[in-house]
Amino acid sequence: MSNLFILLLVPVISAIVLCFVKDAIRAKWIALIAALLELGLSIPFLCGFIPDASIQFEQRWMWVESLGIQFHIGIDGISLPMLLLTNGLIPLIVLSSFRKAHKGNFFALISFMQAGLLLVFLALDAFTFYVGWEVALIPIYFICALWGDGDRIRINLKFFVYTFFGSLLMLVALIYLYNQSVTPSFEWSAFVALDLSESAQRWIFWAFFLAFAIKIPIFPFHTWQPDTYTHAPAAGTMLLAGIMLKMGVYGLIRWLLPVAPLGALAYSQVVMVLCVIGIVYASIIAFKQQDAKRLIAYSSIAHVGLISAGVFSWNLEGLQGAIIQMVNHGLSVVGIFFIIDILQERTGTRTLAEWGGMASKTPRLATVFLIILMGAVGLPLTNGFIGEFLLLKGVFDYGVWYAVFGGLTLILGAVYMLRLYQKSMLGALPERYVNVLDIKGYEVLVLAVIVFFTLFLGVWPKAILQLSEASVTNLLNQIKF
């Protein structure tokens, strides 16, 4: 039960097997079974987790003995929600791809990416973390480049260059920190214990921050994101928005804050200004979009801007809000992108001006769409409410005006999300859509699961908050100024 390594091994084995499966039907079932197995293997770690500040289920092996590099993984209250989010969303993403005639190589890339994502969230050694960081990038690049649409090669090359540039900056910082250790080590605990000068922490801050800000993305490092999200296949967009961007936020919490606190303190106001600008800018741009996927892409920039502001608010509410909102955003954005993909398949378009009146023909879709949208805009008793409340409380305690402008994401978010619903579900039904079909089968199953957790986490957010509270409190106590 405590063998954490098996969570990394299962998706790797699944990816290898799927590489040789040419039959589309067999491939999707193997991928789904492997994803469900991985989810099932995660449950004992949740049940056996003690909600304190300790690292649990640790495993380590010497990897490169001459350099002191270890393969070191473990779980605490910050990483466990990310583990559950990853292994919970992957089966839904696989199931949402069932109507496509994808062969085994497509699902193999998803499984391989899952292994990279998990390695990022479980790593307690910087070298291990960096390997996972790069491993997760490779499969999503090929997913978007091979199965995307439009000018996908140019768009994904831009995405790759942006993220790889950030990765190289982070690698420079990691090597520097490794050389500063008393006994050269990439251990997270060794990095946190370093007594670095403020000048050193300042440049380390930027090396880490740029890598994580590009991945999230935070304004003005977001320019790769709208095109990539828009032209990626549905599963690729779900992976990017639902899970992969959380790598950046997680990196801020796990690595940047405890390793370079003086740098983070020195530039926290700069970051808060960038986050607030991103919230307002992306929300206004989202309101003007006619492509539904592009609208949600910009809305994602606004939402993660508030999450990042919560991280830099330096208080319990902000960090707790960031962690639960990462989970909430992942659920909501995967549901919305799946619904947009369903509508595109039914109508042949994503243009809002060509939709309308779908609720009269698809009442089940209209109902689940509305519930998921309410969660995305933070309606009370839905998953988004408590996360946004905690984030705004944390940002308010940092600075009133940051909260005032950051809070615009609630107002503007409601405007563009309700506009999306109005343009797609309400009004007159175009004559060419009179035979459009409602959701059924696995479509209902995927959306029902998302609706359930949208309401469950809205009613009982403690399910996530109690896991992370002790670890977040300990992190705040660890930070040395």
Short mmCIF file of C-alpha atoms in Angstrom, two decimals:
data_model
loop_
_atom_site.label_atom_id
_atom_site.label_comp_id
_atom_site.label_asym_id
_atom_site.label_seq_id
_atom_site.Cartn_x
_atom_site.Cartn_y
_atom_site.Cartn_z
CA MET A 1 0.00 0.00 0.00
CA SER A 2 2.83 2.37 0.77
CA ASN A 3 4.73 1.71 -2.45
CA LEU A 4 4.47 5.12 -4.05
CA PHE A 5 6.71 4.16 -6.95
CA ILE A 6 3.95 1.97 -8.38
CA LEU A 7 1.95 5.14 -9.15
CA LEU A 8 4.74 6.16 -11.50
CA LEU A 9 5.25 2.70 -12.91
CA VAL A 10 1.65 1.95 -13.98
CA PRO A 11 1.30 4.83 -16.52
CA VAL A 12 4.78 4.09 -17.91
CA ILE A 13 3.88 0.43 -18.47
CA SER A 14 0.53 1.51 -19.94
CA ALA A 15 2.30 3.88 -22.34
CA ILE A 16 4.69 1.16 -23.51
CA VAL A 17 1.85 -1.32 -24.10
CA LEU A 18 -0.31 1.24 -25.91
CA CYS A 19 2.51 2.08 -28.33
CA PHE A 20 1.98 -1.34 -29.92
CA VAL A 21 -1.84 -1.25 -30.04
CA LYS A 22 -3.08 -0.29 -33.51
CA ASP A 23 -6.76 -1.07 -33.05
CA ALA A 24 -8.58 2.09 -31.90
CA ILE A 25 -11.29 0.30 -29.90
CA ARG A 26 -8.82 -1.89 -28.04
CA ALA A 27 -6.50 1.06 -27.41
CA LYS A 28 -9.13 3.23 -25.75
CA TRP A 29 -10.26 0.43 -23.44
CA ILE A 30 -6.71 -0.43 -22.40
CA ALA A 31 -6.06 3.26 -21.73
CA LEU A 32 -9.25 3.61 -19.67
CA ILE A 33 -8.59 0.46 -17.63
CA ALA A 34 -5.02 1.62 -16.91
CA ALA A 35 -6.25 5.09 -15.91
CA LEU A 36 -8.91 3.61 -13.59
CA LEU A 37 -6.31 1.24 -12.10
CA GLU A 38 -4.07 4.22 -11.40
CA LEU A 39 -6.97 6.04 -9.76
CA GLY A 40 -7.76 2.99 -7.66
CA LEU A 41 -4.14 2.71 -6.55
CA SER A 42 -4.30 6.35 -5.37
CA ILE A 43 -7.13 5.70 -2.91
CA PRO A 44 -5.02 3.85 -0.28
CA PHE A 45 -2.68 6.84 -0.11
CA LEU A 46 -5.64 9.14 0.52
CA CYS A 47 -7.10 6.81 3.15
CA GLY A 48 -3.73 6.26 4.83
CA PHE A 49 -2.68 9.92 4.78
CA ILE A 50 -2.37 11.58 8.18
CA PRO A 51 -3.26 15.30 7.78
CA ASP A 52 -0.16 16.71 9.43
CA ALA A 53 2.90 18.53 8.11
CA SER A 54 5.08 15.46 7.65
CA ILE A 55 6.27 13.90 4.40
CA GLN A 56 4.60 10.50 4.12
CA PHE A 57 5.06 7.35 2.01
CA GLU A 58 8.63 8.40 1.26
CA GLN A 59 10.78 6.35 -1.07
CA ARG A 60 14.32 7.05 -2.17
CA TRP A 61 17.08 5.36 -4.15
CA MET A 62 20.53 6.57 -5.04
CA TRP A 63 20.31 7.50 -8.71
CA VAL A 64 23.73 8.94 -9.62
CA GLU A 65 25.93 8.20 -6.64
CA SER A 66 28.97 10.16 -7.83
CA LEU A 67 26.90 13.37 -7.90
CA GLY A 68 24.76 12.62 -4.85
CA ILE A 69 21.60 12.52 -6.97
CA GLN A 70 18.73 10.57 -5.45
CA PHE A 71 15.37 9.45 -6.77
CA HIS A 72 13.33 10.77 -3.86
CA ILE A 73 9.53 10.94 -3.81
CA GLY A 74 6.88 11.43 -1.12
CA ILE A 75 3.52 12.99 -0.31
CA ASP A 76 2.43 15.81 1.96
CA GLY A 77 -0.73 17.91 2.18
CA ILE A 78 0.36 20.14 -0.70
CA SER A 79 1.16 17.36 -3.16
CA LEU A 80 -1.72 14.99 -2.29
CA PRO A 81 -4.47 17.20 -3.82
CA MET A 82 -2.40 17.45 -7.01
CA LEU A 83 -1.97 13.67 -7.08
CA LEU A 84 -5.73 13.19 -6.72
CA LEU A 85 -6.47 15.84 -9.35
CA THR A 86 -4.11 14.23 -11.88
CA ASN A 87 -5.25 10.66 -11.38
CA GLY A 88 -8.89 11.73 -11.13
CA LEU A 89 -8.95 13.74 -14.35
CA ILE A 90 -6.97 11.37 -16.58
CA PRO A 91 -9.76 8.71 -16.72
CA LEU A 92 -12.26 11.45 -17.61
CA ILE A 93 -9.98 12.81 -20.34
CA VAL A 94 -9.46 9.31 -21.74
CA LEU A 95 -13.19 8.60 -21.64
CA SER A 96 -13.98 11.93 -23.31
CA SER A 97 -11.80 10.80 -26.25
CA PHE A 98 -13.78 7.61 -26.87
CA ARG A 99 -15.71 8.96 -29.83
CA LYS A 100 -12.47 9.77 -31.66
CA ALA A 101 -10.74 7.03 -33.66
CA HIS A 102 -7.43 7.43 -31.84
CA LYS A 103 -4.94 4.58 -31.96
CA GLY A 104 -2.70 3.45 -29.15
CA ASN A 105 0.00 6.07 -29.75
CA PHE A 106 -2.40 8.88 -28.75
CA PHE A 107 -3.32 7.26 -25.44
CA ALA A 108 0.31 6.24 -24.89
CA LEU A 109 1.29 9.91 -24.92
CA ILE A 110 -1.42 10.69 -22.35
CA SER A 111 -0.16 7.91 -20.07
CA PHE A 112 3.45 9.01 -20.46
CA MET A 113 2.47 12.58 -19.66
CA GLN A 114 0.62 11.36 -16.57
CA ALA A 115 3.85 9.79 -15.31
CA GLY A 116 5.71 13.08 -15.82
CA LEU A 117 3.01 15.09 -14.06
CA LEU A 118 3.01 12.74 -11.08
CA LEU A 119 6.79 12.87 -10.85
CA VAL A 120 6.62 16.68 -10.61
CA PHE A 121 4.07 16.52 -7.79
CA LEU A 122 5.80 13.74 -5.86
CA ALA A 123 9.47 14.78 -6.25
CA LEU A 124 11.45 15.72 -3.14
CA ASP A 125 14.70 15.97 -5.07
CA ALA A 126 15.29 18.81 -7.54
CA PHE A 127 16.86 16.57 -10.17
CA THR A 128 13.85 14.23 -9.98
CA PHE A 129 11.55 17.25 -10.18
CA TYR A 130 13.35 18.58 -13.26
CA VAL A 131 13.15 15.21 -15.02
CA GLY A 132 9.38 15.11 -14.43
CA TRP A 133 9.07 18.74 -15.56
CA GLU A 134 10.68 17.95 -18.91
CA VAL A 135 9.04 14.53 -19.33
CA ALA A 136 5.58 16.09 -19.07
CA LEU A 137 6.38 18.59 -21.84
CA ILE A 138 7.34 16.11 -24.55
CA PRO A 139 4.06 14.15 -24.91
CA ILE A 140 1.80 17.22 -24.79
CA TYR A 141 3.87 18.79 -27.57
CA PHE A 142 3.26 15.77 -29.81
CA ILE A 143 -0.41 15.49 -28.83
CA CYS A 144 -1.01 19.10 -29.87
CA ALA A 145 1.24 18.98 -32.95
CA LEU A 146 -0.11 15.72 -34.38
CA TRP A 147 -3.82 15.95 -33.54
CA GLY A 148 -4.38 19.71 -33.36
CA ASP A 149 -5.84 21.91 -36.07
CA GLY A 150 -4.96 25.15 -37.82
CA ASP A 151 -1.34 26.29 -37.88
CA ARG A 152 -0.52 23.79 -35.14
CA ILE A 153 3.18 23.25 -35.93
CA ARG A 154 4.12 26.92 -35.62
CA ILE A 155 1.89 27.38 -32.58
CA ASN A 156 3.31 24.38 -30.74
CA LEU A 157 6.88 25.30 -31.61
CA LYS A 158 6.24 28.65 -29.90
CA PHE A 159 4.80 26.82 -26.88
CA PHE A 160 7.82 24.50 -26.75
CA VAL A 161 10.37 27.31 -27.07
CA TYR A 162 8.67 29.38 -24.35
CA THR A 163 8.49 26.54 -21.85
CA PHE A 164 11.94 25.14 -22.67
CA PHE A 165 13.51 28.58 -22.19
CA GLY A 166 11.93 28.77 -18.74
CA SER A 167 13.14 25.25 -17.96
CA LEU A 168 16.75 26.18 -18.79
CA LEU A 169 16.62 29.16 -16.42
CA MET A 170 15.33 26.90 -13.68
CA LEU A 171 18.08 24.35 -14.40
CA VAL A 172 20.75 27.05 -13.94
CA ALA A 173 19.25 27.93 -10.55
CA LEU A 174 19.09 24.27 -9.51
CA ILE A 175 22.75 23.69 -10.39
CA TYR A 176 23.74 26.80 -8.43
CA LEU A 177 21.80 25.62 -5.38
CA TYR A 178 23.34 22.16 -5.73
CA ASN A 179 26.82 23.68 -5.57
CA GLN A 180 25.93 25.74 -2.49
CA SER A 181 25.00 22.70 -0.44
CA VAL A 182 27.48 21.59 2.24
CA THR A 183 27.51 18.13 0.74
CA PRO A 184 26.41 18.65 -2.90
CA SER A 185 22.79 17.56 -3.06
CA PHE A 186 19.61 18.20 -5.04
CA GLU A 187 17.41 17.40 -2.02
CA TRP A 188 14.50 19.78 -1.45
CA SER A 189 15.25 19.84 2.28
CA ALA A 190 18.89 20.74 1.57
CA PHE A 191 17.85 23.64 -0.66
CA VAL A 192 15.42 24.97 1.95
CA ALA A 193 18.12 24.82 4.65
CA LEU A 194 20.60 26.93 2.64
CA ASP A 195 21.53 30.30 4.09
CA LEU A 196 21.62 32.31 0.88
CA SER A 197 22.30 36.03 0.60
CA GLU A 198 19.47 38.30 -0.46
CA SER A 199 21.19 39.09 -3.77
CA ALA A 200 21.50 35.38 -4.55
CA GLN A 201 17.85 34.81 -3.66
CA ARG A 202 16.80 37.67 -5.91
CA TRP A 203 18.23 36.15 -9.09
CA ILE A 204 17.17 32.65 -8.05
CA PHE A 205 13.66 34.04 -7.66
CA TRP A 206 13.59 35.21 -11.27
CA ALA A 207 15.05 31.97 -12.59
CA PHE A 208 12.34 29.98 -10.83
CA PHE A 209 9.57 32.50 -11.36
CA LEU A 210 10.02 32.80 -15.11
CA ALA A 211 9.92 29.01 -15.52
CA PHE A 212 6.76 28.71 -13.44
CA ALA A 213 5.09 31.90 -14.74
CA ILE A 214 5.41 30.72 -18.35
CA LYS A 215 3.84 27.38 -17.49
CA ILE A 216 0.92 28.86 -15.52
CA PRO A 217 0.86 31.37 -17.45
CA ILE A 218 1.05 34.75 -15.70
CA PHE A 219 0.81 38.00 -17.69
CA PRO A 220 2.86 38.95 -19.75
CA PHE A 221 4.26 35.43 -20.26
CA HIS A 222 0.93 34.13 -21.53
CA THR A 223 1.17 34.80 -25.26
CA TRP A 224 1.71 31.12 -26.17
CA GLN A 225 -1.42 30.01 -24.33
CA PRO A 226 -4.52 31.22 -26.27
CA ASP A 227 -3.36 29.83 -29.63
CA THR A 228 -2.14 26.55 -28.08
CA TYR A 229 -5.39 25.96 -26.18
CA THR A 230 -7.51 26.91 -29.18
CA HIS A 231 -5.81 24.67 -31.75
CA ALA A 232 -4.98 21.70 -29.52
CA PRO A 233 -7.25 18.64 -29.70
CA ALA A 234 -9.88 18.51 -26.95
CA ALA A 235 -7.89 16.04 -24.84
CA GLY A 236 -4.74 18.16 -25.23
CA THR A 237 -6.54 21.29 -24.09
CA MET A 238 -7.94 19.44 -21.07
CA LEU A 239 -4.48 18.18 -20.14
CA LEU A 240 -2.94 21.63 -20.51
CA ALA A 241 -5.60 23.60 -18.67
CA GLY A 242 -6.81 20.95 -16.24
CA ILE A 243 -3.48 19.64 -14.96
CA MET A 244 -0.32 20.93 -16.64
CA LEU A 245 -0.65 24.59 -15.67
CA LYS A 246 -0.94 23.43 -12.03
CA MET A 247 2.72 22.35 -12.31
CA GLY A 248 3.66 26.04 -12.36
CA VAL A 249 1.55 27.02 -9.35
CA TYR A 250 2.77 23.96 -7.47
CA GLY A 251 6.36 24.95 -8.31
CA LEU A 252 5.79 28.39 -6.76
CA ILE A 253 4.55 26.82 -3.52
CA ARG A 254 6.94 23.87 -3.27
CA TRP A 255 10.18 25.36 -4.58
CA LEU A 256 10.19 29.13 -5.00
CA LEU A 257 8.72 30.33 -1.69
CA PRO A 258 10.74 28.15 0.71
CA VAL A 259 14.02 28.26 -1.26
CA ALA A 260 14.13 31.99 -2.13
CA PRO A 261 11.81 33.74 0.37
CA LEU A 262 13.79 37.00 0.42
CA GLY A 263 13.63 37.17 -3.37
CA ALA A 264 9.91 36.44 -3.31
CA LEU A 265 9.38 39.10 -0.64
CA ALA A 266 11.40 41.66 -2.61
CA TYR A 267 9.40 41.16 -5.79
CA SER A 268 6.01 40.13 -4.41
CA GLN A 269 4.44 43.49 -5.25
CA VAL A 270 5.69 43.24 -8.84
CA VAL A 271 4.15 39.78 -9.12
CA MET A 272 0.87 40.91 -7.55
CA VAL A 273 0.63 43.76 -10.07
CA LEU A 274 1.27 41.34 -12.94
CA CYS A 275 -1.39 38.96 -11.61
CA VAL A 276 -3.98 41.73 -11.27
CA ILE A 277 -3.22 43.09 -14.74
CA GLY A 278 -3.60 39.56 -16.11
CA ILE A 279 -6.94 39.11 -14.38
CA VAL A 280 -8.44 42.31 -15.80
CA TYR A 281 -6.79 42.08 -19.22
CA ALA A 282 -7.70 38.44 -19.84
CA SER A 283 -11.27 38.92 -18.60
CA ILE A 284 -11.86 41.83 -20.98
CA ILE A 285 -10.33 39.94 -23.90
CA ALA A 286 -12.43 36.85 -23.04
CA PHE A 287 -15.61 38.90 -23.23
CA LYS A 288 -14.85 39.84 -26.85
CA GLN A 289 -14.06 36.33 -28.10
CA GLN A 290 -16.27 34.57 -30.66
CA ASP A 291 -14.39 31.25 -30.56
CA ALA A 292 -15.62 29.34 -27.50
CA LYS A 293 -12.29 27.59 -26.84
CA ARG A 294 -10.41 30.86 -27.08
CA LEU A 295 -12.85 32.44 -24.64
CA ILE A 296 -12.14 29.74 -22.05
CA ALA A 297 -8.40 30.01 -22.75
CA TYR A 298 -8.45 33.68 -21.73
CA SER A 299 -10.73 32.93 -18.78
CA SER A 300 -8.10 30.44 -17.60
CA ILE A 301 -5.46 33.19 -17.61
CA ALA A 302 -7.73 35.31 -15.40
CA HIS A 303 -8.45 32.49 -12.96
CA VAL A 304 -4.83 31.41 -12.55
CA GLY A 305 -3.87 35.05 -12.12
CA LEU A 306 -6.00 35.12 -8.97
CA ILE A 307 -4.58 31.77 -7.85
CA SER A 308 -1.01 33.07 -8.27
CA ALA A 309 -1.88 36.25 -6.39
CA GLY A 310 -3.10 34.05 -3.54
CA VAL A 311 0.27 32.27 -3.45
CA PHE A 312 2.12 35.59 -3.10
CA SER A 313 -0.24 36.93 -0.43
CA TRP A 314 1.95 35.15 2.17
CA ASN A 315 -0.87 33.96 4.40
CA LEU A 316 -2.79 30.80 5.21
CA GLU A 317 -6.00 31.83 3.44
CA GLY A 318 -4.22 32.74 0.20
CA LEU A 319 -2.22 29.53 0.02
CA GLN A 320 -5.13 27.33 1.04
CA GLY A 321 -7.29 29.09 -1.52
CA ALA A 322 -4.64 28.53 -4.20
CA ILE A 323 -4.48 24.79 -3.49
CA ILE A 324 -8.23 24.14 -3.46
CA GLN A 325 -8.77 26.43 -6.43
CA MET A 326 -6.23 24.48 -8.47
CA VAL A 327 -8.43 21.43 -7.94
CA ASN A 328 -11.63 23.38 -8.64
CA HIS A 329 -10.27 25.03 -11.78
CA GLY A 330 -9.09 21.66 -13.09
CA LEU A 331 -12.55 20.15 -12.69
CA SER A 332 -14.41 23.11 -14.17
CA VAL A 333 -12.16 23.75 -17.15
CA VAL A 334 -12.08 20.07 -18.18
CA GLY A 335 -15.89 19.98 -18.04
CA ILE A 336 -16.29 23.17 -20.06
CA PHE A 337 -13.77 22.18 -22.72
CA PHE A 338 -15.49 18.81 -23.05
CA ILE A 339 -18.87 20.50 -23.51
CA ILE A 340 -17.41 22.83 -26.15
CA ASP A 341 -15.98 19.80 -27.94
CA ILE A 342 -19.41 18.10 -27.84
CA LEU A 343 -21.06 21.19 -29.28
CA GLN A 344 -18.40 21.49 -31.96
CA GLU A 345 -18.92 17.86 -32.96
CA ARG A 346 -22.70 18.35 -33.11
CA THR A 347 -22.64 21.66 -35.00
CA GLY A 348 -19.31 21.70 -36.85
CA THR A 349 -18.32 25.06 -35.35
CA ARG A 350 -17.07 26.77 -32.18
CA THR A 351 -18.22 30.25 -33.24
CA LEU A 352 -20.69 31.71 -30.72
CA ALA A 353 -22.56 33.67 -33.39
CA GLU A 354 -23.48 30.39 -35.12
CA TRP A 355 -24.81 28.69 -31.97
CA GLY A 356 -28.01 29.30 -30.03
CA GLY A 357 -31.10 27.60 -28.67
CA MET A 358 -29.39 24.28 -27.93
CA ALA A 359 -31.22 23.88 -24.62
CA SER A 360 -34.47 23.11 -26.45
CA LYS A 361 -32.87 20.06 -28.08
CA THR A 362 -30.28 19.12 -25.46
CA PRO A 363 -31.82 19.64 -22.00
CA ARG A 364 -29.38 17.30 -20.24
CA LEU A 365 -26.39 19.11 -21.73
CA ALA A 366 -27.89 22.50 -20.87
CA THR A 367 -28.40 21.45 -17.24
CA VAL A 368 -24.89 20.11 -16.60
CA PHE A 369 -23.37 23.02 -18.54
CA LEU A 370 -25.12 25.52 -16.28
CA ILE A 371 -24.00 23.76 -13.08
CA ILE A 372 -20.37 23.57 -14.22
CA LEU A 373 -20.44 27.23 -15.32
CA MET A 374 -21.82 28.25 -11.93
CA GLY A 375 -18.91 26.45 -10.33
CA ALA A 376 -16.49 28.27 -12.61
CA VAL A 377 -17.88 31.70 -11.64
CA GLY A 378 -17.94 30.86 -7.92
CA LEU A 379 -21.64 30.61 -7.10
CA PRO A 380 -22.16 29.69 -3.40
CA LEU A 381 -22.53 25.93 -2.81
CA THR A 382 -20.43 25.17 -5.89
CA ASN A 383 -16.74 24.27 -5.86
CA GLY A 384 -15.44 27.65 -7.04
CA PHE A 385 -16.98 29.69 -4.23
CA ILE A 386 -14.80 28.73 -1.27
CA GLY A 387 -11.62 28.85 -3.34
CA GLU A 388 -12.26 32.35 -4.64
CA PHE A 389 -13.42 33.51 -1.20
CA LEU A 390 -10.18 32.32 0.42
CA LEU A 391 -8.08 33.78 -2.39
CA LEU A 392 -9.71 37.18 -2.12
CA LYS A 393 -9.45 37.10 1.68
CA GLY A 394 -5.74 36.30 1.39
CA VAL A 395 -5.13 39.00 -1.22
CA PHE A 396 -7.21 41.50 0.83
CA ASP A 397 -4.98 40.89 3.85
CA TYR A 398 -1.95 41.56 1.62
CA GLY A 399 -3.39 44.76 0.14
CA VAL A 400 -6.92 46.12 -0.21
CA TRP A 401 -6.52 47.48 -3.73
CA TYR A 402 -5.10 44.21 -5.03
CA ALA A 403 -8.27 42.51 -3.77
CA VAL A 404 -10.49 45.19 -5.30
CA PHE A 405 -9.02 44.72 -8.77
CA GLY A 406 -8.48 41.00 -8.34
CA GLY A 407 -12.12 40.65 -7.38
CA LEU A 408 -13.09 41.87 -10.82
CA THR A 409 -12.52 38.28 -11.96
CA LEU A 410 -15.80 37.39 -10.21
CA ILE A 411 -17.80 40.09 -11.96
CA LEU A 412 -16.18 39.86 -15.38
CA GLY A 413 -16.07 36.08 -15.16
CA ALA A 414 -19.81 35.95 -14.62
CA VAL A 415 -20.30 38.24 -17.63
CA TYR A 416 -18.33 36.20 -20.17
CA MET A 417 -19.38 32.81 -18.82
CA LEU A 418 -23.08 33.69 -18.86
CA ARG A 419 -22.60 35.17 -22.33
CA LEU A 420 -21.15 31.81 -23.42
CA TYR A 421 -24.18 30.02 -22.00
CA GLN A 422 -26.62 32.48 -23.54
CA LYS A 423 -25.03 32.29 -26.98
CA SER A 424 -24.97 28.48 -26.98
CA MET A 425 -28.03 27.34 -25.05
CA LEU A 426 -30.62 30.13 -25.19
CA GLY A 427 -32.40 32.02 -27.93
CA ALA A 428 -33.68 30.69 -31.23
CA LEU A 429 -32.39 27.36 -32.49
CA PRO A 430 -30.89 27.64 -35.99
CA GLU A 431 -32.81 25.48 -38.44
CA ARG A 432 -29.73 23.46 -39.34
CA TYR A 433 -29.51 22.16 -35.76
CA VAL A 434 -33.04 20.80 -35.42
CA ASN A 435 -31.72 17.23 -35.39
CA VAL A 436 -28.91 17.82 -32.90
CA LEU A 437 -28.64 15.06 -30.28
CA ASP A 438 -28.46 15.40 -26.52
CA ILE A 439 -25.57 13.92 -24.52
CA LYS A 440 -25.67 10.20 -23.88
CA GLY A 441 -23.57 7.27 -22.69
CA TYR A 442 -20.02 8.12 -21.70
CA GLU A 443 -20.68 11.84 -22.29
CA VAL A 444 -23.26 11.78 -19.50
CA LEU A 445 -20.87 9.79 -17.29
CA VAL A 446 -17.95 12.21 -17.69
CA LEU A 447 -20.09 15.29 -17.06
CA ALA A 448 -22.01 13.66 -14.20
CA VAL A 449 -18.74 12.99 -12.35
CA ILE A 450 -17.67 16.62 -12.81
CA VAL A 451 -21.08 17.90 -11.69
CA PHE A 452 -20.94 15.66 -8.60
CA PHE A 453 -17.58 17.05 -7.49
CA THR A 454 -18.63 20.59 -8.42
CA LEU A 455 -21.42 20.30 -5.85
CA PHE A 456 -19.58 18.03 -3.38
CA LEU A 457 -16.60 20.39 -2.99
CA GLY A 458 -19.00 23.33 -2.84
CA VAL A 459 -20.80 21.80 0.13
CA TRP A 460 -17.77 20.17 1.80
CA PRO A 461 -14.55 22.00 0.81
CA LYS A 462 -12.99 20.62 3.98
CA ALA A 463 -12.34 17.43 1.99
CA ILE A 464 -9.41 19.24 0.36
CA LEU A 465 -8.65 21.95 2.92
CA GLN A 466 -8.08 19.54 5.79
CA LEU A 467 -5.47 17.68 3.74
CA SER A 468 -3.34 20.74 3.11
CA GLU A 469 -3.79 22.99 6.14
CA ALA A 470 -1.01 21.56 8.31
CA SER A 471 1.50 21.48 5.44
CA VAL A 472 0.67 25.05 4.41
CA THR A 473 0.99 26.26 8.01
CA ASN A 474 4.34 24.52 8.29
CA LEU A 475 5.48 26.10 5.01
CA LEU A 476 4.65 29.57 6.29
CA ASN A 477 6.54 28.85 9.52
CA GLN A 478 9.53 27.54 7.52
CA ILE A 479 9.96 30.65 5.42
CA LYS A 480 12.91 32.62 6.77
CA PHE A 481 13.26 36.37 6.22
#
